[in-house]
Amino acid sequence: AGQGARSGAAEEGASISVRGLTFSYNGHPALDALSLEIGQGEFVALMGRNGAGKTTLLKQMVGLLRPRQGTVLIYGSGSTPIDTRFSSVEEIIRSVGYVPQNPQALLFSDTVRQELDFTRRGHDQPLGDYAALLEILSLTSHAERYPRDLSVGEQQRVALASILVAEPQILLLDEPTRGLDYPQKKALA
């Protein structure tokens, strides 16, 4: 990939700056000198065939994978950008929320409400009333249900809620509409 769409975006308050990112799995390139600037308030859709590197890029942005070459800088609430090469995932997720392709990877509590409580505790945030968030995601009637017993679309929405409840500044969604019907997709947007 070439230069990002906007040069100098980091200086203008970019949320994420990717520069010269290269990554391979067992010698098979997944990302090759990728550069990308994503500014505050922007919505960006990554599109491409399976194996194009979309998930690899998202995992780089949240620190689950580390650059072999290049940098990923996260501009969160602090004045100093977070360099994912040298930062813990715990530090990165204070600014970046990530919902993976498989929502079950995030679901392990006994109820939907406990999932949200767990996230809030993990971010040193007080527990709260989740009624508005559950209503927006059509999960109100599932608040006391076991998340893994829900449909794929419901699990996707619970995973999203469990990330949104921490109020991240940056939100990364990997295949966010999987299992959602049209009204749910519209609500997500």
JSON list of N, CA and C in Angstrom, two decimals, residues 52-93:
[
{"chain": "A", "resi": 52, "resn": "ALA", "atom": "N", "xyz": [-6.44, -10.83, 2.69]},
{"chain": "A", "resi": 52, "resn": "ALA", "atom": "CA", "xyz": [-5.83, -9.59, 2.21]},
{"chain": "A", "resi": 52, "resn": "ALA", "atom": "C", "xyz": [-5.07, -8.83, 3.31]},
{"chain": "A", "resi": 53, "resn": "GLY", "atom": "N", "xyz": [-5.30, -9.19, 4.58]},
{"chain": "A", "resi": 53, "resn": "GLY", "atom": "CA", "xyz": [-4.59, -8.54, 5.68]},
{"chain": "A", "resi": 53, "resn": "GLY", "atom": "C", "xyz": [-5.44, -7.62, 6.54]},
{"chain": "A", "resi": 54, "resn": "LYS", "atom": "N", "xyz": [-6.76, -7.63, 6.34]},
{"chain": "A", "resi": 54, "resn": "LYS", "atom": "CA", "xyz": [-7.63, -6.73, 7.10]},
{"chain": "A", "resi": 54, "resn": "LYS", "atom": "C", "xyz": [-7.55, -7.01, 8.61]},
{"chain": "A", "resi": 55, "resn": "THR", "atom": "N", "xyz": [-7.74, -8.27, 8.98]},
{"chain": "A", "resi": 55, "resn": "THR", "atom": "CA", "xyz": [-7.68, -8.63, 10.40]},
{"chain": "A", "resi": 55, "resn": "THR", "atom": "C", "xyz": [-6.28, -8.42, 10.96]},
{"chain": "A", "resi": 56, "resn": "THR", "atom": "N", "xyz": [-5.27, -8.72, 10.17]},
{"chain": "A", "resi": 56, "resn": "THR", "atom": "CA", "xyz": [-3.89, -8.51, 10.61]},
{"chain": "A", "resi": 56, "resn": "THR", "atom": "C", "xyz": [-3.66, -7.04, 10.93]},
{"chain": "A", "resi": 57, "resn": "LEU", "atom": "N", "xyz": [-4.16, -6.15, 10.10]},
{"chain": "A", "resi": 57, "resn": "LEU", "atom": "CA", "xyz": [-4.01, -4.72, 10.35]},
{"chain": "A", "resi": 57, "resn": "LEU", "atom": "C", "xyz": [-4.73, -4.31, 11.64]},
{"chain": "A", "resi": 58, "resn": "LEU", "atom": "N", "xyz": [-5.96, -4.78, 11.83]},
{"chain": "A", "resi": 58, "resn": "LEU", "atom": "CA", "xyz": [-6.69, -4.44, 13.05]},
{"chain": "A", "resi": 58, "resn": "LEU", "atom": "C", "xyz": [-5.96, -4.95, 14.29]},
{"chain": "A", "resi": 59, "resn": "LYS", "atom": "N", "xyz": [-5.43, -6.17, 14.22]},
{"chain": "A", "resi": 59, "resn": "LYS", "atom": "CA", "xyz": [-4.69, -6.72, 15.36]},
{"chain": "A", "resi": 59, "resn": "LYS", "atom": "C", "xyz": [-3.42, -5.92, 15.63]},
{"chain": "A", "resi": 60, "resn": "GLN", "atom": "N", "xyz": [-2.81, -5.37, 14.60]},
{"chain": "A", "resi": 60, "resn": "GLN", "atom": "CA", "xyz": [-1.65, -4.49, 14.79]},
{"chain": "A", "resi": 60, "resn": "GLN", "atom": "C", "xyz": [-2.07, -3.22, 15.52]},
{"chain": "A", "resi": 61, "resn": "MET", "atom": "N", "xyz": [-3.23, -2.69, 15.17]},
{"chain": "A", "resi": 61, "resn": "MET", "atom": "CA", "xyz": [-3.70, -1.43, 15.75]},
{"chain": "A", "resi": 61, "resn": "MET", "atom": "C", "xyz": [-4.06, -1.56, 17.22]},
{"chain": "A", "resi": 62, "resn": "VAL", "atom": "N", "xyz": [-4.40, -2.77, 17.67]},
{"chain": "A", "resi": 62, "resn": "VAL", "atom": "CA", "xyz": [-4.77, -2.97, 19.07]},
{"chain": "A", "resi": 62, "resn": "VAL", "atom": "C", "xyz": [-3.65, -3.66, 19.85]},
{"chain": "A", "resi": 63, "resn": "GLY", "atom": "N", "xyz": [-2.53, -3.95, 19.19]},
{"chain": "A", "resi": 63, "resn": "GLY", "atom": "CA", "xyz": [-1.38, -4.50, 19.89]},
{"chain": "A", "resi": 63, "resn": "GLY", "atom": "C", "xyz": [-1.38, -6.01, 20.07]},
{"chain": "A", "resi": 64, "resn": "LEU", "atom": "N", "xyz": [-2.32, -6.71, 19.45]},
{"chain": "A", "resi": 64, "resn": "LEU", "atom": "CA", "xyz": [-2.32, -8.17, 19.53]},
{"chain": "A", "resi": 64, "resn": "LEU", "atom": "C", "xyz": [-1.22, -8.78, 18.67]},
{"chain": "A", "resi": 65, "resn": "LEU", "atom": "N", "xyz": [-0.81, -8.04, 17.65]},
{"chain": "A", "resi": 65, "resn": "LEU", "atom": "CA", "xyz": [0.37, -8.37, 16.84]},
{"chain": "A", "resi": 65, "resn": "LEU", "atom": "C", "xyz": [1.29, -7.16, 16.89]},
{"chain": "A", "resi": 66, "resn": "ARG", "atom": "N", "xyz": [2.57, -7.39, 16.75]},
{"chain": "A", "resi": 66, "resn": "ARG", "atom": "CA", "xyz": [3.55, -6.30, 16.80]},
{"chain": "A", "resi": 66, "resn": "ARG", "atom": "C", "xyz": [4.23, -6.15, 15.44]},
{"chain": "A", "resi": 67, "resn": "PRO", "atom": "N", "xyz": [4.46, -4.91, 15.02]},
{"chain": "A", "resi": 67, "resn": "PRO", "atom": "CA", "xyz": [5.11, -4.70, 13.72]},
{"chain": "A", "resi": 67, "resn": "PRO", "atom": "C", "xyz": [6.50, -5.35, 13.66]},
{"chain": "A", "resi": 68, "resn": "ARG", "atom": "N", "xyz": [6.77, -5.99, 12.54]},
{"chain": "A", "resi": 68, "resn": "ARG", "atom": "CA", "xyz": [8.13, -6.49, 12.29]},
{"chain": "A", "resi": 68, "resn": "ARG", "atom": "C", "xyz": [8.95, -5.34, 11.72]},
{"chain": "A", "resi": 69, "resn": "GLN", "atom": "N", "xyz": [8.24, -4.49, 10.99]},
{"chain": "A", "resi": 69, "resn": "GLN", "atom": "CA", "xyz": [8.85, -3.30, 10.39]},
{"chain": "A", "resi": 69, "resn": "GLN", "atom": "C", "xyz": [7.77, -2.23, 10.30]},
{"chain": "A", "resi": 70, "resn": "GLY", "atom": "N", "xyz": [8.12, -0.99, 10.55]},
{"chain": "A", "resi": 70, "resn": "GLY", "atom": "CA", "xyz": [7.16, 0.10, 10.51]},
{"chain": "A", "resi": 70, "resn": "GLY", "atom": "C", "xyz": [6.61, 0.39, 11.90]},
{"chain": "A", "resi": 71, "resn": "THR", "atom": "N", "xyz": [5.65, 1.32, 11.94]},
{"chain": "A", "resi": 71, "resn": "THR", "atom": "CA", "xyz": [5.08, 1.74, 13.22]},
{"chain": "A", "resi": 71, "resn": "THR", "atom": "C", "xyz": [3.57, 1.88, 13.14]},
{"chain": "A", "resi": 72, "resn": "VAL", "atom": "N", "xyz": [2.95, 1.71, 14.30]},
{"chain": "A", "resi": 72, "resn": "VAL", "atom": "CA", "xyz": [1.54, 2.02, 14.48]},
{"chain": "A", "resi": 72, "resn": "VAL", "atom": "C", "xyz": [1.48, 2.92, 15.71]},
{"chain": "A", "resi": 73, "resn": "LEU", "atom": "N", "xyz": [1.02, 4.14, 15.51]},
{"chain": "A", "resi": 73, "resn": "LEU", "atom": "CA", "xyz": [0.90, 5.10, 16.59]},
{"chain": "A", "resi": 73, "resn": "LEU", "atom": "C", "xyz": [-0.57, 5.38, 16.85]},
{"chain": "A", "resi": 74, "resn": "ILE", "atom": "N", "xyz": [-0.97, 5.33, 18.12]},
{"chain": "A", "resi": 74, "resn": "ILE", "atom": "CA", "xyz": [-2.34, 5.60, 18.52]},
{"chain": "A", "resi": 74, "resn": "ILE", "atom": "C", "xyz": [-2.34, 6.92, 19.27]},
{"chain": "A", "resi": 75, "resn": "TYR", "atom": "N", "xyz": [-3.18, 7.83, 18.80]},
{"chain": "A", "resi": 75, "resn": "TYR", "atom": "CA", "xyz": [-3.33, 9.14, 19.45]},
{"chain": "A", "resi": 75, "resn": "TYR", "atom": "C", "xyz": [-4.60, 9.10, 20.28]},
{"chain": "A", "resi": 76, "resn": "GLY", "atom": "N", "xyz": [-4.45, 8.79, 21.56]},
{"chain": "A", "resi": 76, "resn": "GLY", "atom": "CA", "xyz": [-5.60, 8.70, 22.45]},
{"chain": "A", "resi": 76, "resn": "GLY", "atom": "C", "xyz": [-5.73, 9.95, 23.29]},
{"chain": "A", "resi": 77, "resn": "SER", "atom": "N", "xyz": [-6.11, 9.75, 24.55]},
{"chain": "A", "resi": 77, "resn": "SER", "atom": "CA", "xyz": [-6.37, 10.88, 25.43]},
{"chain": "A", "resi": 77, "resn": "SER", "atom": "C", "xyz": [-5.09, 11.55, 25.93]},
{"chain": "A", "resi": 78, "resn": "GLY", "atom": "N", "xyz": [-3.98, 10.83, 25.94]},
{"chain": "A", "resi": 78, "resn": "GLY", "atom": "CA", "xyz": [-2.73, 11.41, 26.41]},
{"chain": "A", "resi": 78, "resn": "GLY", "atom": "C", "xyz": [-2.09, 12.30, 25.36]},
{"chain": "A", "resi": 79, "resn": "SER", "atom": "N", "xyz": [-1.14, 13.12, 25.79]},
{"chain": "A", "resi": 79, "resn": "SER", "atom": "CA", "xyz": [-0.48, 14.02, 24.85]},
{"chain": "A", "resi": 79, "resn": "SER", "atom": "C", "xyz": [0.58, 13.29, 24.03]},
{"chain": "A", "resi": 80, "resn": "THR", "atom": "N", "xyz": [1.06, 12.16, 24.53]},
{"chain": "A", "resi": 80, "resn": "THR", "atom": "CA", "xyz": [2.08, 11.38, 23.83]},
{"chain": "A", "resi": 80, "resn": "THR", "atom": "C", "xyz": [1.42, 10.22, 23.11]},
{"chain": "A", "resi": 81, "resn": "PRO", "atom": "N", "xyz": [1.72, 10.02, 21.84]},
{"chain": "A", "resi": 81, "resn": "PRO", "atom": "CA", "xyz": [1.11, 8.89, 21.12]},
{"chain": "A", "resi": 81, "resn": "PRO", "atom": "C", "xyz": [1.60, 7.55, 21.69]},
{"chain": "A", "resi": 82, "resn": "ILE", "atom": "N", "xyz": [0.75, 6.56, 21.58]},
{"chain": "A", "resi": 82, "resn": "ILE", "atom": "CA", "xyz": [1.09, 5.20, 22.00]},
{"chain": "A", "resi": 82, "resn": "ILE", "atom": "C", "xyz": [1.72, 4.49, 20.81]},
{"chain": "A", "resi": 83, "resn": "ASP", "atom": "N", "xyz": [2.94, 4.03, 20.96]},
{"chain": "A", "resi": 83, "resn": "ASP", "atom": "CA", "xyz": [3.62, 3.25, 19.93]},
{"chain": "A", "resi": 83, "resn": "ASP", "atom": "C", "xyz": [3.38, 1.78, 20.26]},
{"chain": "A", "resi": 84, "resn": "THR", "atom": "N", "xyz": [2.66, 1.08, 19.40]},
{"chain": "A", "resi": 84, "resn": "THR", "atom": "CA", "xyz": [2.25, -0.29, 19.70]},
{"chain": "A", "resi": 84, "resn": "THR", "atom": "C", "xyz": [3.44, -1.25, 19.81]},
{"chain": "A", "resi": 85, "resn": "ARG", "atom": "N", "xyz": [4.60, -0.86, 19.31]},
{"chain": "A", "resi": 85, "resn": "ARG", "atom": "CA", "xyz": [5.78, -1.73, 19.44]},
{"chain": "A", "resi": 85, "resn": "ARG", "atom": "C", "xyz": [6.23, -1.83, 20.89]},
{"chain": "A", "resi": 86, "resn": "PHE", "atom": "N", "xyz": [5.97, -0.79, 21.66]},
{"chain": "A", "resi": 86, "resn": "PHE", "atom": "CA", "xyz": [6.53, -0.72, 23.01]},
{"chain": "A", "resi": 86, "resn": "PHE", "atom": "C", "xyz": [5.47, -0.61, 24.10]},
{"chain": "A", "resi": 87, "resn": "SER", "atom": "N", "xyz": [4.21, -0.79, 23.75]},
{"chain": "A", "resi": 87, "resn": "SER", "atom": "CA", "xyz": [3.13, -0.62, 24.71]},
{"chain": "A", "resi": 87, "resn": "SER", "atom": "C", "xyz": [2.42, -1.94, 24.95]},
{"chain": "A", "resi": 88, "resn": "SER", "atom": "N", "xyz": [1.91, -2.11, 26.16]},
{"chain": "A", "resi": 88, "resn": "SER", "atom": "CA", "xyz": [1.15, -3.32, 26.48]},
{"chain": "A", "resi": 88, "resn": "SER", "atom": "C", "xyz": [-0.25, -3.22, 25.87]},
{"chain": "A", "resi": 89, "resn": "VAL", "atom": "N", "xyz": [-0.87, -4.36, 25.67]},
{"chain": "A", "resi": 89, "resn": "VAL", "atom": "CA", "xyz": [-2.25, -4.38, 25.18]},
{"chain": "A", "resi": 89, "resn": "VAL", "atom": "C", "xyz": [-3.14, -3.64, 26.17]},
{"chain": "A", "resi": 90, "resn": "GLU", "atom": "N", "xyz": [-2.87, -3.82, 27.46]},
{"chain": "A", "resi": 90, "resn": "GLU", "atom": "CA", "xyz": [-3.68, -3.14, 28.49]},
{"chain": "A", "resi": 90, "resn": "GLU", "atom": "C", "xyz": [-3.63, -1.63, 28.32]},
{"chain": "A", "resi": 91, "resn": "GLU", "atom": "N", "xyz": [-2.45, -1.10, 27.99]},
{"chain": "A", "resi": 91, "resn": "GLU", "atom": "CA", "xyz": [-2.32, 0.35, 27.77]},
{"chain": "A", "resi": 91, "resn": "GLU", "atom": "C", "xyz": [-3.08, 0.77, 26.51]},
{"chain": "A", "resi": 92, "resn": "ILE", "atom": "N", "xyz": [-2.95, -0.01, 25.46]},
{"chain": "A", "resi": 92, "resn": "ILE", "atom": "CA", "xyz": [-3.58, 0.33, 24.17]},
{"chain": "A", "resi": 92, "resn": "ILE", "atom": "C", "xyz": [-5.10, 0.31, 24.29]},
{"chain": "A", "resi": 93, "resn": "ILE", "atom": "N", "xyz": [-5.65, -0.70, 24.98]},
{"chain": "A", "resi": 93, "resn": "ILE", "atom": "CA", "xyz": [-7.11, -0.80, 25.03]},
{"chain": "A", "resi": 93, "resn": "ILE", "atom": "C", "xyz": [-7.76, 0.25, 25.92]}
]
